[in-house]
């Protein structure tokens, strides 16, 4: 009998790896023999080894005749190690229960076909929606060539991020700021515009101890390379990766200075106003990123919304109001008709300390 609670456990394992496995998805695997969990695995930091080999190693001989619950179709290609399908066959697993399909062209049904050809029973479609939601970053990169983009905003009730004098620290309370760090923990990268670097000189690290096993990548969108070499993000680039998306045409010696500081430089085509953001995201996808958290500022938020590039929003609202001379969360981006307004569907709402976190997904 297929028991969805084992798939729920596999999904929970996989969720724990979010942010750490790019360019690969975070996959969870639970091996069950006579109703007992005998093996557990999750994709390791950096994407290898895969979940199944970890779980099979833990199960040992107990995997023979067992059920394997996996959140994603097992791979069927040889990478740095042999395919997971072969490992499952060799271990003598009787049945494989799968939540999500793997659209990676190297897999895409071939994993399921290989298992069936070996006489293993394969059950698909178990908690598929939950798996696809969790693996949305990987799916987005494979299907659209870019990472999933989540816009994080921390504003007053009327959507302001700073007072007229520019004061912004802190609008939301300590609990909301901790929750925002947890969000960083579950993303491959945090992205900001050069204006935010100039205004806040942020470090953009995840400062929850033990939450991540790989450092979060910090990405700056900086068309004309205005970032100062003394900015925190640059000074710490050798320990925590910093990437800059620029428009090219910047003096070679200035680019060189950033590279020497350990910054990865990505040159992309220009749009009407600075970097073409869609091209910038394609460059991040090509570099392997699957989940990007956008943390500001208002210019980047507007550009991404205008170009239809925001997949999810995490909006922290603090119970205060600034009025019309506060700074808006998103700059103007030319919505005249209501029909042109980007719309989202609310997926969750919860209290965080005195603040409120509402999450949204792009409306279908
Ligand atoms: C699995 N289990 O835990 C993961 C899978 O570059 P490679 O060789 O590591 O292969 C990466 C691909 O493997 C990735 O694009 C995705 O299709 C799959 N990821 N598969 O069976 C896992 N992480
Ligand atoms: Zn695999």
mmCIF file of C-alpha atoms in Angstrom, residues 69-301:
data_model
loop_
_atom_site.group_PDB
_atom_site.id
_atom_site.type_symbol
_atom_site.label_atom_id
_atom_site.label_comp_id
_atom_site.label_asym_id
_atom_site.label_seq_id
_atom_site.Cartn_x
_atom_site.Cartn_y
_atom_site.Cartn_z
ATOM 1 C CA UNK A 69 9.618 7.092 -1.898
ATOM 2 C CA UNK A 70 11.282 9.844 -3.949
ATOM 3 C CA UNK A 71 10.161 13.436 -4.481
ATOM 4 C CA UNK A 72 11.484 13.470 -8.081
ATOM 5 C CA UNK A 73 11.765 10.840 -10.793
ATOM 6 C CA UNK A 74 15.146 9.098 -10.280
ATOM 7 C CA UNK A 75 17.841 10.102 -12.748
ATOM 8 C CA UNK A 76 18.850 7.753 -15.536
ATOM 9 C CA UNK A 77 22.033 9.403 -16.760
ATOM 10 C CA UNK A 78 25.636 8.979 -15.748
ATOM 11 C CA UNK A 79 27.018 12.113 -14.121
ATOM 12 C CA UNK A 80 29.869 12.098 -11.645
ATOM 13 C CA UNK A 81 28.298 8.857 -10.367
ATOM 14 C CA UNK A 82 26.139 6.163 -12.029
ATOM 15 C CA UNK A 83 22.377 6.778 -12.420
ATOM 16 C CA UNK A 84 20.086 6.429 -9.399
ATOM 17 C CA UNK A 85 17.914 4.024 -11.384
ATOM 18 C CA UNK A 86 20.816 1.543 -11.513
ATOM 19 C CA UNK A 87 21.444 1.962 -7.791
ATOM 20 C CA UNK A 88 17.761 1.218 -7.057
ATOM 21 C CA UNK A 89 17.815 -1.831 -9.346
ATOM 22 C CA UNK A 90 21.049 -3.140 -7.839
ATOM 23 C CA UNK A 91 19.688 -2.721 -4.311
ATOM 24 C CA UNK A 92 16.699 -4.910 -5.172
ATOM 25 C CA UNK A 93 14.026 -2.345 -4.357
ATOM 26 C CA UNK A 94 10.553 -3.770 -5.158
ATOM 27 C CA UNK A 95 8.666 -0.553 -5.702
ATOM 28 C CA UNK A 96 9.440 3.118 -6.372
ATOM 29 C CA UNK A 97 6.861 5.786 -5.481
ATOM 30 C CA UNK A 98 7.419 9.137 -7.217
ATOM 31 C CA UNK A 99 5.952 12.601 -6.562
ATOM 32 C CA UNK A 100 7.297 14.835 -9.347
ATOM 33 C CA UNK A 101 8.382 14.237 -12.930
ATOM 34 C CA UNK A 102 11.875 15.346 -13.915
ATOM 35 C CA UNK A 103 11.730 17.491 -17.072
ATOM 36 C CA UNK A 104 15.542 17.495 -17.401
ATOM 37 C CA UNK A 105 15.976 16.185 -20.973
ATOM 38 C CA UNK A 106 18.484 13.615 -19.676
ATOM 39 C CA UNK A 107 15.734 12.082 -17.523
ATOM 40 C CA UNK A 108 12.180 13.065 -18.598
ATOM 41 C CA UNK A 109 10.470 9.686 -18.267
ATOM 42 C CA UNK A 110 13.566 7.597 -18.968
ATOM 43 C CA UNK A 111 14.078 7.007 -15.249
ATOM 44 C CA UNK A 112 10.591 5.556 -14.865
ATOM 45 C CA UNK A 113 10.978 3.475 -18.038
ATOM 46 C CA UNK A 114 14.290 2.009 -16.837
ATOM 47 C CA UNK A 115 12.847 1.012 -13.449
ATOM 48 C CA UNK A 116 9.838 -0.647 -15.075
ATOM 49 C CA UNK A 117 12.055 -2.465 -17.555
ATOM 50 C CA UNK A 118 13.917 -3.934 -14.577
ATOM 51 C CA UNK A 119 10.628 -5.290 -13.179
ATOM 52 C CA UNK A 120 10.255 -2.677 -10.448
ATOM 53 C CA UNK A 121 6.716 -1.453 -9.768
ATOM 54 C CA UNK A 122 6.525 2.334 -10.247
ATOM 55 C CA UNK A 123 3.761 4.478 -8.767
ATOM 56 C CA UNK A 124 3.630 8.135 -9.908
ATOM 57 C CA UNK A 125 1.473 11.122 -9.001
ATOM 58 C CA UNK A 126 1.762 10.897 -5.212
ATOM 59 C CA UNK A 127 1.727 14.454 -3.717
ATOM 60 C CA UNK A 128 2.782 15.835 -7.096
ATOM 61 C CA UNK A 129 1.455 19.361 -6.483
ATOM 62 C CA UNK A 130 3.427 19.648 -3.231
ATOM 63 C CA UNK A 131 6.570 18.348 -4.930
ATOM 64 C CA UNK A 132 6.239 20.719 -7.874
ATOM 65 C CA UNK A 133 5.732 23.644 -5.490
ATOM 66 C CA UNK A 134 8.863 22.685 -3.570
ATOM 67 C CA UNK A 135 10.915 22.006 -6.700
ATOM 68 C CA UNK A 136 9.610 25.078 -8.535
ATOM 69 C CA UNK A 137 13.075 26.624 -8.765
ATOM 70 C CA UNK A 138 14.576 23.613 -10.509
ATOM 71 C CA UNK A 139 11.531 23.242 -12.771
ATOM 72 C CA UNK A 140 11.714 26.946 -13.705
ATOM 73 C CA UNK A 141 15.386 26.677 -14.634
ATOM 74 C CA UNK A 142 14.884 23.570 -16.768
ATOM 75 C CA UNK A 143 11.729 24.875 -18.463
ATOM 76 C CA UNK A 144 12.493 28.610 -18.796
ATOM 77 C CA UNK A 145 16.263 28.829 -18.399
ATOM 78 C CA UNK A 146 16.047 31.194 -15.443
ATOM 79 C CA UNK A 147 15.740 30.845 -11.672
ATOM 80 C CA UNK A 148 12.438 31.192 -9.830
ATOM 81 C CA UNK A 149 12.189 34.813 -8.649
ATOM 82 C CA UNK A 150 10.734 35.640 -5.246
ATOM 83 C CA UNK A 151 10.354 39.301 -4.386
ATOM 84 C CA UNK A 152 10.720 39.981 -0.662
ATOM 85 C CA UNK A 153 9.255 43.222 0.647
ATOM 86 C CA UNK A 154 9.180 44.615 4.178
ATOM 87 C CA UNK A 155 6.903 47.626 4.298
ATOM 88 C CA UNK A 156 4.410 49.648 6.282
ATOM 89 C CA UNK A 157 0.719 48.918 5.829
ATOM 90 C CA UNK A 158 0.694 51.455 3.008
ATOM 91 C CA UNK A 159 3.575 49.779 1.218
ATOM 92 C CA UNK A 160 6.415 52.169 2.141
ATOM 93 C CA UNK A 161 10.024 51.148 2.668
ATOM 94 C CA UNK A 162 11.498 54.386 4.068
ATOM 95 C CA UNK A 163 10.436 57.758 5.460
ATOM 96 C CA UNK A 164 10.795 60.955 3.428
ATOM 97 C CA UNK A 165 14.237 61.429 5.019
ATOM 98 C CA UNK A 166 15.279 57.933 3.903
ATOM 99 C CA UNK A 167 15.123 56.257 7.317
ATOM 100 C CA UNK A 168 14.322 52.564 6.915
ATOM 101 C CA UNK A 169 15.913 50.621 9.780
ATOM 102 C CA UNK A 170 13.824 49.030 11.092
ATOM 103 C CA UNK A 171 10.292 48.977 9.780
ATOM 104 C CA UNK A 172 9.484 45.359 10.630
ATOM 105 C CA UNK A 173 10.260 43.759 13.995
ATOM 106 C CA UNK A 174 12.924 41.265 15.049
ATOM 107 C CA UNK A 175 10.759 38.187 14.359
ATOM 108 C CA UNK A 176 10.026 39.292 10.806
ATOM 109 C CA UNK A 177 13.700 40.020 10.212
ATOM 110 C CA UNK A 178 14.578 36.542 11.466
ATOM 111 C CA UNK A 179 11.957 35.068 9.130
ATOM 112 C CA UNK A 180 13.542 37.037 6.291
ATOM 113 C CA UNK A 181 16.910 35.466 7.143
ATOM 114 C CA UNK A 182 15.273 32.045 6.994
ATOM 115 C CA UNK A 183 14.044 32.954 3.504
ATOM 116 C CA UNK A 184 17.622 33.770 2.522
ATOM 117 C CA UNK A 185 18.540 30.382 3.886
ATOM 118 C CA UNK A 186 16.236 28.644 1.424
ATOM 119 C CA UNK A 187 17.414 30.470 -1.679
ATOM 120 C CA UNK A 188 20.462 29.918 -3.847
ATOM 121 C CA UNK A 189 21.012 33.655 -4.147
ATOM 122 C CA UNK A 190 19.908 37.046 -2.880
ATOM 123 C CA UNK A 191 19.682 39.791 -5.502
ATOM 124 C CA UNK A 192 19.696 43.566 -5.066
ATOM 125 C CA UNK A 193 20.185 46.631 -7.229
ATOM 126 C CA UNK A 194 23.227 48.878 -6.990
ATOM 127 C CA UNK A 195 21.096 51.574 -5.308
ATOM 128 C CA UNK A 196 20.505 49.298 -2.333
ATOM 129 C CA UNK A 197 24.226 48.551 -2.063
ATOM 130 C CA UNK A 198 24.988 52.286 -2.090
ATOM 131 C CA UNK A 199 22.262 53.134 0.439
ATOM 132 C CA UNK A 200 22.557 50.257 2.926
ATOM 133 C CA UNK A 201 25.975 48.657 2.342
ATOM 134 C CA UNK A 202 24.343 45.292 3.201
ATOM 135 C CA UNK A 203 26.076 41.938 3.776
ATOM 136 C CA UNK A 204 23.080 39.859 2.564
ATOM 137 C CA UNK A 205 24.233 36.716 4.324
ATOM 138 C CA UNK A 206 22.012 34.205 6.109
ATOM 139 C CA UNK A 207 22.890 34.713 9.745
ATOM 140 C CA UNK A 208 20.963 31.832 11.252
ATOM 141 C CA UNK A 209 23.586 29.490 12.660
ATOM 142 C CA UNK A 210 23.554 26.023 11.101
ATOM 143 C CA UNK A 211 20.832 26.844 8.631
ATOM 144 C CA UNK A 212 22.886 26.496 5.458
ATOM 145 C CA UNK A 213 25.760 24.305 4.383
ATOM 146 C CA UNK A 214 26.798 26.491 1.436
ATOM 147 C CA UNK A 215 26.980 30.301 1.487
ATOM 148 C CA UNK A 216 24.182 32.173 -0.263
ATOM 149 C CA UNK A 217 25.318 33.876 -3.494
ATOM 150 C CA UNK A 218 24.919 37.683 -3.410
ATOM 151 C CA UNK A 219 23.987 39.162 -6.790
ATOM 152 C CA UNK A 220 24.100 42.886 -7.595
ATOM 153 C CA UNK A 221 22.441 44.318 -10.691
ATOM 154 C CA UNK A 222 24.759 47.186 -11.562
ATOM 155 C CA UNK A 223 24.515 48.275 -15.215
ATOM 156 C CA UNK A 224 27.415 50.714 -15.189
ATOM 157 C CA UNK A 225 29.498 49.158 -12.422
ATOM 158 C CA UNK A 226 28.953 51.903 -9.882
ATOM 159 C CA UNK A 227 29.430 49.620 -6.871
ATOM 160 C CA UNK A 228 32.336 50.747 -4.683
ATOM 161 C CA UNK A 229 35.214 48.351 -4.302
ATOM 162 C CA UNK A 230 35.023 49.058 -0.567
ATOM 163 C CA UNK A 231 31.385 47.872 -0.282
ATOM 164 C CA UNK A 232 30.877 45.004 2.165
ATOM 165 C CA UNK A 233 29.686 42.690 -0.611
ATOM 166 C CA UNK A 234 32.952 43.198 -2.483
ATOM 167 C CA UNK A 235 35.242 43.114 0.547
ATOM 168 C CA UNK A 236 33.827 39.717 1.580
ATOM 169 C CA UNK A 237 33.595 38.202 -1.924
ATOM 170 C CA UNK A 238 36.339 35.657 -1.297
ATOM 171 C CA UNK A 239 34.426 34.011 1.563
ATOM 172 C CA UNK A 240 30.814 34.594 0.451
ATOM 173 C CA UNK A 241 30.300 34.616 -3.324
ATOM 174 C CA UNK A 242 29.349 37.934 -4.916
ATOM 175 C CA UNK A 243 28.276 38.203 -8.550
ATOM 176 C CA UNK A 244 27.682 41.426 -10.481
ATOM 177 C CA UNK A 245 25.405 41.659 -13.499
ATOM 178 C CA UNK A 246 26.530 44.593 -15.641
ATOM 179 C CA UNK A 247 25.901 45.886 -19.103
ATOM 180 C CA UNK A 248 29.345 45.534 -20.566
ATOM 181 C CA UNK A 249 31.254 48.444 -22.032
ATOM 182 C CA UNK A 250 32.750 49.185 -18.619
ATOM 183 C CA UNK A 251 36.530 49.976 -18.641
ATOM 184 C CA UNK A 252 38.484 46.718 -18.535
ATOM 185 C CA UNK A 253 40.663 47.788 -15.614
ATOM 186 C CA UNK A 254 37.585 48.467 -13.470
ATOM 187 C CA UNK A 255 36.135 45.045 -14.330
ATOM 188 C CA UNK A 256 39.527 43.538 -13.587
ATOM 189 C CA UNK A 257 39.566 45.137 -10.128
ATOM 190 C CA UNK A 258 36.290 43.410 -9.253
ATOM 191 C CA UNK A 259 37.445 40.064 -10.610
ATOM 192 C CA UNK A 260 40.635 40.375 -8.566
ATOM 193 C CA UNK A 261 38.493 40.991 -5.473
ATOM 194 C CA UNK A 262 36.865 37.599 -6.177
ATOM 195 C CA UNK A 263 33.659 38.883 -7.788
ATOM 196 C CA UNK A 264 32.115 36.896 -10.643
ATOM 197 C CA UNK A 265 31.276 39.304 -13.438
ATOM 198 C CA UNK A 266 28.296 38.603 -15.722
ATOM 199 C CA UNK A 267 27.941 40.858 -18.754
ATOM 200 C CA UNK A 268 24.455 40.956 -20.279
ATOM 201 C CA UNK A 269 22.663 42.961 -22.948
ATOM 202 C CA UNK A 270 21.228 46.358 -22.043
ATOM 203 C CA UNK A 271 17.520 47.130 -21.979
ATOM 204 C CA UNK A 272 15.764 50.508 -22.163
ATOM 205 C CA UNK A 273 16.840 51.398 -18.654
ATOM 206 C CA UNK A 274 20.037 49.607 -17.784
ATOM 207 C CA UNK A 275 20.467 45.850 -17.767
ATOM 208 C CA UNK A 276 17.816 43.775 -19.545
ATOM 209 C CA UNK A 277 16.517 41.937 -16.488
ATOM 210 C CA UNK A 278 15.231 38.927 -18.435
ATOM 211 C CA UNK A 279 18.702 38.502 -19.944
ATOM 212 C CA UNK A 280 20.241 38.941 -16.502
ATOM 213 C CA UNK A 281 18.072 36.156 -15.093
ATOM 214 C CA UNK A 282 18.925 33.916 -18.056
ATOM 215 C CA UNK A 283 22.600 34.464 -17.213
ATOM 216 C CA UNK A 284 21.901 33.430 -13.597
ATOM 217 C CA UNK A 285 20.045 30.340 -14.841
ATOM 218 C CA UNK A 286 22.961 29.444 -17.115
ATOM 219 C CA UNK A 287 25.261 29.787 -14.099
ATOM 220 C CA UNK A 288 23.082 27.218 -12.296
ATOM 221 C CA UNK A 289 20.902 29.260 -9.942
ATOM 222 C CA UNK A 290 17.393 27.890 -9.362
ATOM 223 C CA UNK A 291 15.982 30.123 -6.595
ATOM 224 C CA UNK A 292 16.633 33.855 -6.296
ATOM 225 C CA UNK A 293 15.314 36.092 -3.526
ATOM 226 C CA UNK A 294 15.078 39.733 -4.596
ATOM 227 C CA UNK A 295 15.544 42.083 -1.660
ATOM 228 C CA UNK A 296 15.413 45.502 -3.261
ATOM 229 C CA UNK A 297 15.270 48.160 -4.080
ATOM 230 C CA UNK A 298 12.234 49.838 -5.502
ATOM 231 C CA UNK A 299 13.806 50.193 -8.951
ATOM 232 C CA UNK A 300 14.596 46.500 -9.337
ATOM 233 C CA UNK A 301 11.169 45.554 -7.957
#
